[in-house]
């Protein structure tokens, strides 16, 4: 029956992710409306719960326009190149010790390697449309994502040193006594900030800065092809919030030994906190300038990530702290 699991499992996961994307957009609009003292969507369906469904239906039925002088092949496959890695990384995410697809020994490395392919899709999409504004947005996005990927990867080295493994399930198991957010607080802060930049979200949404670039790298895309780019962003929110929960919040581990809820519920609660934080920041912080964005990556986050690695190595040698770094 294993073959049946590997067919039904991914379909089920894709359905869950699509459901998450649909209502994450609605939740984000509600959160930002709450921050700005307005109701948010409330007309389509009870409490506006079908607003995003209507928006997606309208988006998918719009005319699919391909620019006459665009590279037809690359223009059409770029959204797929962008989205597929966002779905593939979910293969190594363990939601509980039983609910998982692939328990790779190098699961964390797999996640980092596969997710970086999305940058290529963005570059291909921006270049193939034969639009200078889209190309500028694509180059800006590539520079940002590559720059912030370095502190992102460096920030998890402290976790790997503490857990002695790249296996995500074992990293959760290593947090039985204490979640890594406490001994790895610096790494957590760097990881959270760098992940927001990787997601191209406020205050790091320079690749899509409408006030400067019309609409960024996807300015020539319409209809369902544009929907793929939007789907990719929210799919990565799903994946990155899950990874943050696993690396720093103990995954499905119950806090204070509270076992009155199933492990999956604890995972979902922690996951929801991270998602809410991402939406809260979008409605609170202003956009950075390009020079500030790049300087912050190289002059602040990278030194902090390196310091965290050094600090972890030193603290592993202190006897009374070694409990946290077994």
Short mmCIF file of C-alpha atoms in Angstrom, two decimals:
data_model
loop_
_atom_site.label_atom_id
_atom_site.label_comp_id
_atom_site.label_asym_id
_atom_site.label_seq_id
_atom_site.Cartn_x
_atom_site.Cartn_y
_atom_site.Cartn_z
CA UNK A 1 0.00 0.00 0.00
CA UNK A 2 3.04 2.28 0.06
CA UNK A 3 2.54 3.19 -3.58
CA UNK A 4 -1.01 4.33 -2.78
CA UNK A 5 0.31 6.60 -0.03
CA UNK A 6 2.83 8.18 -2.39
CA UNK A 7 0.04 8.95 -4.87
CA UNK A 8 -2.69 10.12 -2.50
CA UNK A 9 -0.30 11.82 -0.04
CA UNK A 10 1.06 14.50 -2.40
CA UNK A 11 -2.43 15.16 -3.80
CA UNK A 12 -3.75 15.59 -0.27
CA UNK A 13 -0.82 17.84 0.67
CA UNK A 14 -1.36 19.96 -2.46
CA UNK A 15 -5.03 20.33 -1.51
CA UNK A 16 -4.09 21.37 2.03
CA UNK A 17 -1.58 23.90 0.70
CA UNK A 18 -4.09 25.34 -1.79
CA UNK A 19 -6.64 25.62 1.01
CA UNK A 20 -4.03 27.34 3.16
CA UNK A 21 -3.15 29.78 0.37
CA UNK A 22 -6.82 30.61 -0.22
CA UNK A 23 -7.58 31.42 3.39
CA UNK A 24 -4.13 32.76 4.28
CA UNK A 25 -4.81 35.58 1.81
CA UNK A 26 -8.16 36.21 3.47
CA UNK A 27 -6.59 36.03 6.94
CA UNK A 28 -3.85 38.46 5.90
CA UNK A 29 -6.41 40.96 4.60
CA UNK A 30 -8.39 40.61 7.83
CA UNK A 31 -5.29 41.09 9.99
CA UNK A 32 -4.18 44.18 8.06
CA UNK A 33 -7.76 45.51 8.21
CA UNK A 34 -7.74 45.01 11.99
CA UNK A 35 -4.41 46.86 12.25
CA UNK A 36 -5.72 49.73 10.12
CA UNK A 37 -9.08 49.87 11.95
CA UNK A 38 -11.22 48.75 9.01
CA UNK A 39 -13.31 45.60 8.53
CA UNK A 40 -11.48 43.99 5.62
CA UNK A 41 -13.36 41.68 3.22
CA UNK A 42 -16.88 41.07 4.56
CA UNK A 43 -19.29 40.97 1.59
CA UNK A 44 -18.87 37.63 -0.21
CA UNK A 45 -20.23 34.85 1.97
CA UNK A 46 -20.70 34.96 5.76
CA UNK A 47 -18.00 37.22 7.27
CA UNK A 48 -16.41 37.42 3.79
CA UNK A 49 -15.08 33.83 3.88
CA UNK A 50 -15.65 33.35 0.13
CA UNK A 51 -14.01 36.62 -0.93
CA UNK A 52 -10.68 34.99 -1.79
CA UNK A 53 -12.44 32.15 -3.60
CA UNK A 54 -14.21 34.73 -5.79
CA UNK A 55 -10.96 36.62 -6.37
CA UNK A 56 -9.15 33.44 -7.42
CA UNK A 57 -12.00 32.44 -9.74
CA UNK A 58 -11.89 35.88 -11.37
CA UNK A 59 -8.09 35.66 -11.72
CA UNK A 60 -8.18 32.22 -13.33
CA UNK A 61 -10.82 33.28 -15.87
CA UNK A 62 -8.94 36.36 -17.06
CA UNK A 63 -7.42 36.40 -20.53
CA UNK A 64 -3.98 34.82 -20.80
CA UNK A 65 -1.80 37.36 -22.61
CA UNK A 66 1.69 36.56 -23.87
CA UNK A 67 3.69 39.56 -25.22
CA UNK A 68 4.34 39.36 -28.96
CA UNK A 69 8.13 39.76 -28.63
CA UNK A 70 8.52 37.62 -25.53
CA UNK A 71 10.41 34.34 -25.55
CA UNK A 72 7.28 32.20 -25.75
CA UNK A 73 8.70 29.00 -24.25
CA UNK A 74 10.57 30.55 -21.33
CA UNK A 75 7.73 32.96 -20.61
CA UNK A 76 5.28 30.07 -20.22
CA UNK A 77 7.46 27.75 -18.12
CA UNK A 78 8.88 30.42 -15.77
CA UNK A 79 5.86 30.34 -13.39
CA UNK A 80 6.20 26.54 -13.19
CA UNK A 81 9.93 26.76 -12.42
CA UNK A 82 9.07 29.22 -9.68
CA UNK A 83 6.27 27.21 -8.09
CA UNK A 84 7.48 23.59 -8.27
CA UNK A 85 10.37 24.03 -5.76
CA UNK A 86 7.92 25.63 -3.30
CA UNK A 87 5.92 22.37 -3.36
CA UNK A 88 8.91 19.99 -3.46
CA UNK A 89 10.38 21.33 -0.21
CA UNK A 90 7.26 20.15 1.64
CA UNK A 91 8.37 16.56 1.05
CA UNK A 92 10.85 16.76 3.96
CA UNK A 93 8.66 18.71 6.40
CA UNK A 94 7.66 16.44 9.34
CA UNK A 95 4.37 17.68 10.77
CA UNK A 96 4.53 15.04 13.52
CA UNK A 97 6.77 12.04 14.13
CA UNK A 98 4.29 10.01 12.03
CA UNK A 99 2.92 12.50 9.49
CA UNK A 100 5.75 13.02 7.01
CA UNK A 101 6.69 11.98 3.50
CA UNK A 102 10.48 11.70 3.26
CA UNK A 103 12.67 11.36 6.33
CA UNK A 104 15.94 12.36 4.68
CA UNK A 105 19.17 12.39 6.65
CA UNK A 106 19.97 15.71 4.97
CA UNK A 107 16.43 17.13 5.00
CA UNK A 108 17.51 20.63 5.99
CA UNK A 109 20.13 20.71 3.24
CA UNK A 110 17.52 19.47 0.74
CA UNK A 111 15.16 22.28 1.76
CA UNK A 112 17.81 24.99 1.32
CA UNK A 113 19.02 23.60 -2.02
CA UNK A 114 15.61 23.09 -3.65
CA UNK A 115 14.14 26.40 -2.47
CA UNK A 116 17.00 28.33 -4.11
CA UNK A 117 15.82 27.16 -7.57
CA UNK A 118 12.91 29.61 -7.35
CA UNK A 119 15.36 32.45 -8.00
CA UNK A 120 16.01 30.99 -11.45
CA UNK A 121 12.29 30.98 -12.24
CA UNK A 122 11.99 34.64 -11.27
CA UNK A 123 14.98 35.57 -13.44
CA UNK A 124 13.65 33.60 -16.40
CA UNK A 125 10.19 35.15 -16.06
CA UNK A 126 11.54 38.70 -15.81
CA UNK A 127 13.88 38.34 -18.79
CA UNK A 128 11.60 36.39 -21.14
CA UNK A 129 8.82 39.04 -21.12
CA UNK A 130 10.98 41.57 -22.97
CA UNK A 131 10.11 44.33 -20.49
CA UNK A 132 12.78 46.51 -18.91
CA UNK A 133 10.78 47.11 -15.74
CA UNK A 134 10.27 43.38 -15.29
CA UNK A 135 13.99 42.76 -15.90
CA UNK A 136 14.92 45.36 -13.29
CA UNK A 137 12.53 43.72 -10.85
CA UNK A 138 13.98 40.30 -11.60
CA UNK A 139 17.58 41.43 -11.13
CA UNK A 140 16.64 43.20 -7.92
CA UNK A 141 14.88 40.06 -6.71
CA UNK A 142 17.85 37.81 -7.56
CA UNK A 143 20.27 40.13 -5.77
CA UNK A 144 18.04 40.24 -2.70
CA UNK A 145 17.30 36.51 -2.54
CA UNK A 146 20.92 35.45 -3.05
CA UNK A 147 22.16 38.00 -0.50
CA UNK A 148 19.69 37.00 2.20
CA UNK A 149 20.05 33.30 1.51
CA UNK A 150 23.59 33.44 2.91
CA UNK A 151 22.65 34.65 6.44
CA UNK A 152 19.58 32.38 6.28
CA UNK A 153 21.74 29.29 5.83
CA UNK A 154 24.36 30.51 8.30
CA UNK A 155 21.71 31.11 10.97
CA UNK A 156 20.69 27.43 11.07
CA UNK A 157 24.25 26.17 11.53
CA UNK A 158 23.91 26.78 15.27
CA UNK A 159 20.84 24.52 15.28
CA UNK A 160 22.73 21.84 13.35
CA UNK A 161 25.66 22.09 15.79
CA UNK A 162 23.25 21.75 18.72
CA UNK A 163 21.27 18.81 17.30
CA UNK A 164 24.26 17.12 15.57
CA UNK A 165 22.10 16.33 12.54
CA UNK A 166 20.55 17.70 9.36
CA UNK A 167 17.51 15.44 9.74
CA UNK A 168 14.47 17.57 10.58
CA UNK A 169 12.78 14.86 12.64
CA UNK A 170 15.88 14.43 14.79
CA UNK A 171 16.19 18.21 15.18
CA UNK A 172 12.70 18.22 16.72
CA UNK A 173 13.64 15.28 18.94
CA UNK A 174 16.71 17.20 20.14
CA UNK A 175 14.38 19.87 21.57
CA UNK A 176 12.80 17.59 24.20
CA UNK A 177 14.33 19.56 27.06
CA UNK A 178 14.41 23.06 25.61
CA UNK A 179 13.31 24.62 22.33
CA UNK A 180 16.18 26.02 20.28
CA UNK A 181 14.60 29.48 20.23
CA UNK A 182 16.13 30.02 23.69
CA UNK A 183 19.79 28.92 23.25
CA UNK A 184 19.65 29.99 19.59
CA UNK A 185 17.83 33.30 20.01
CA UNK A 186 20.28 35.19 17.78
CA UNK A 187 19.99 32.51 15.11
CA UNK A 188 16.20 32.66 15.34
CA UNK A 189 16.09 36.44 14.86
CA UNK A 190 18.48 36.26 11.88
CA UNK A 191 16.55 33.34 10.38
CA UNK A 192 13.18 35.10 10.77
CA UNK A 193 14.38 38.35 9.19
CA UNK A 194 16.22 36.58 6.36
CA UNK A 195 13.21 34.35 5.66
CA UNK A 196 10.95 37.41 5.32
CA UNK A 197 13.42 38.84 2.80
CA UNK A 198 13.50 35.49 0.96
CA UNK A 199 9.71 35.61 0.78
CA UNK A 200 9.89 39.10 -0.77
CA UNK A 201 7.48 40.42 1.82
CA UNK A 202 7.24 43.80 3.54
CA UNK A 203 9.51 45.46 4.59
CA UNK A 204 11.68 43.60 2.06
CA UNK A 205 9.29 43.59 -0.91
CA UNK A 206 11.57 45.60 -3.20
CA UNK A 207 11.24 43.12 -6.12
CA UNK A 208 7.53 44.00 -6.30
CA UNK A 209 7.74 47.68 -5.40
CA UNK A 210 4.80 48.92 -7.47
CA UNK A 211 5.63 52.58 -6.81
CA UNK A 212 8.99 52.12 -8.53
CA UNK A 213 8.68 49.22 -10.99
CA UNK A 214 4.99 49.10 -11.99
CA UNK A 215 4.69 45.54 -10.61
CA UNK A 216 8.17 44.03 -10.54
CA UNK A 217 9.30 40.86 -12.28
CA UNK A 218 5.77 39.62 -13.09
CA UNK A 219 4.48 42.82 -14.69
CA UNK A 220 3.81 41.09 -18.05
CA UNK A 221 1.94 38.13 -16.57
CA UNK A 222 -1.84 37.86 -16.46
CA UNK A 223 -4.47 35.35 -15.42
CA UNK A 224 -3.45 31.95 -14.17
CA UNK A 225 0.27 32.48 -14.93
CA UNK A 226 0.31 35.44 -12.54
CA UNK A 227 -1.61 33.25 -10.08
CA UNK A 228 1.35 30.85 -10.06
CA UNK A 229 3.65 33.61 -8.81
CA UNK A 230 1.18 34.55 -6.07
CA UNK A 231 0.72 30.89 -5.21
CA UNK A 232 4.50 30.51 -4.88
CA UNK A 233 4.73 33.34 -2.35
CA UNK A 234 2.08 31.88 -0.08
CA UNK A 235 3.34 28.32 -0.57
CA UNK A 236 6.70 29.49 0.76
CA UNK A 237 4.94 31.13 3.70
CA UNK A 238 3.49 27.68 4.45
CA UNK A 239 6.90 26.01 4.05
CA UNK A 240 8.94 28.66 5.88
CA UNK A 241 6.54 28.86 8.83
CA UNK A 242 6.68 25.07 9.07
CA UNK A 243 10.48 25.07 8.97
CA UNK A 244 10.68 27.82 11.61
CA UNK A 245 8.39 25.77 13.86
CA UNK A 246 10.60 22.70 13.42
CA UNK A 247 13.97 24.39 13.88
CA UNK A 248 13.25 26.75 16.76
CA UNK A 249 9.84 26.02 18.35
CA UNK A 250 10.15 22.31 18.99
CA UNK A 251 7.93 21.20 16.12
CA UNK A 252 5.09 19.10 17.52
CA UNK A 253 6.60 19.01 21.05
CA UNK A 254 4.13 20.18 23.71
CA UNK A 255 5.28 23.08 25.96
CA UNK A 256 5.70 22.47 29.70
CA UNK A 257 4.83 18.81 29.21
CA UNK A 258 1.22 19.64 28.29
CA UNK A 259 0.00 16.59 26.41
CA UNK A 260 -3.74 17.27 26.46
CA UNK A 261 -3.61 18.16 22.74
CA UNK A 262 -2.43 15.91 19.89
CA UNK A 263 1.07 16.64 18.48
CA UNK A 264 -0.39 17.87 15.17
CA UNK A 265 -2.47 20.51 16.99
CA UNK A 266 0.62 21.83 18.80
CA UNK A 267 2.41 22.06 15.45
CA UNK A 268 -0.53 23.94 13.89
CA UNK A 269 -0.72 26.39 16.82
CA UNK A 270 2.97 27.27 16.60
CA UNK A 271 2.74 27.44 12.82
CA UNK A 272 -0.22 29.84 13.08
CA UNK A 273 1.73 32.14 15.41
CA UNK A 274 4.56 32.46 12.86
CA UNK A 275 2.09 33.10 10.00
CA UNK A 276 0.30 35.76 12.06
CA UNK A 277 3.66 37.42 12.83
CA UNK A 278 4.50 37.60 9.11
CA UNK A 279 1.14 39.23 8.35
CA UNK A 280 1.43 41.57 11.32
CA UNK A 281 4.82 42.83 10.13
CA UNK A 282 3.43 43.51 6.67
CA UNK A 283 0.79 45.82 8.10
CA UNK A 284 3.23 47.57 10.45
CA UNK A 285 6.62 48.23 8.87
CA UNK A 286 7.44 50.54 5.93
CA UNK A 287 9.44 49.38 2.92
CA UNK A 288 13.23 49.75 3.03
CA UNK A 289 15.31 51.44 0.33
CA UNK A 290 17.40 49.19 -1.89
CA UNK A 291 20.71 50.33 -0.37
CA UNK A 292 19.36 49.81 3.16
CA UNK A 293 18.13 46.36 2.21
CA UNK A 294 21.48 45.16 0.90
CA UNK A 295 23.52 46.79 3.65
CA UNK A 296 21.34 45.15 6.29
CA UNK A 297 22.03 41.71 4.81
CA UNK A 298 25.82 42.05 4.52
CA UNK A 299 26.64 44.39 7.40
CA UNK A 300 24.16 43.27 10.07
CA UNK A 301 22.65 39.83 9.50
CA UNK A 302 25.74 38.05 8.18
CA UNK A 303 28.01 39.19 11.06
CA UNK A 304 25.28 38.24 13.54
CA UNK A 305 24.95 34.78 11.96
CA UNK A 306 28.73 34.27 12.14
CA UNK A 307 28.75 35.47 15.76
CA UNK A 308 25.99 32.99 16.57
CA UNK A 309 28.06 30.13 15.15
CA UNK A 310 31.08 31.21 17.22
CA UNK A 311 28.95 31.65 20.35
CA UNK A 312 27.36 28.21 19.91
CA UNK A 313 30.79 26.60 19.55
CA UNK A 314 32.03 28.33 22.73
CA UNK A 315 28.93 27.57 24.81
CA UNK A 316 29.09 23.90 23.85
CA UNK A 317 32.27 23.75 25.95
CA UNK A 318 30.69 25.25 29.10
CA UNK A 319 29.73 22.28 31.34
CA UNK A 320 26.46 23.64 32.82
CA UNK A 321 25.24 24.76 29.40
CA UNK A 322 26.04 21.50 27.64
CA UNK A 323 22.54 20.24 28.55
CA UNK A 324 21.17 22.48 25.78
CA UNK A 325 23.72 21.27 23.23
CA UNK A 326 23.71 17.51 23.50
#
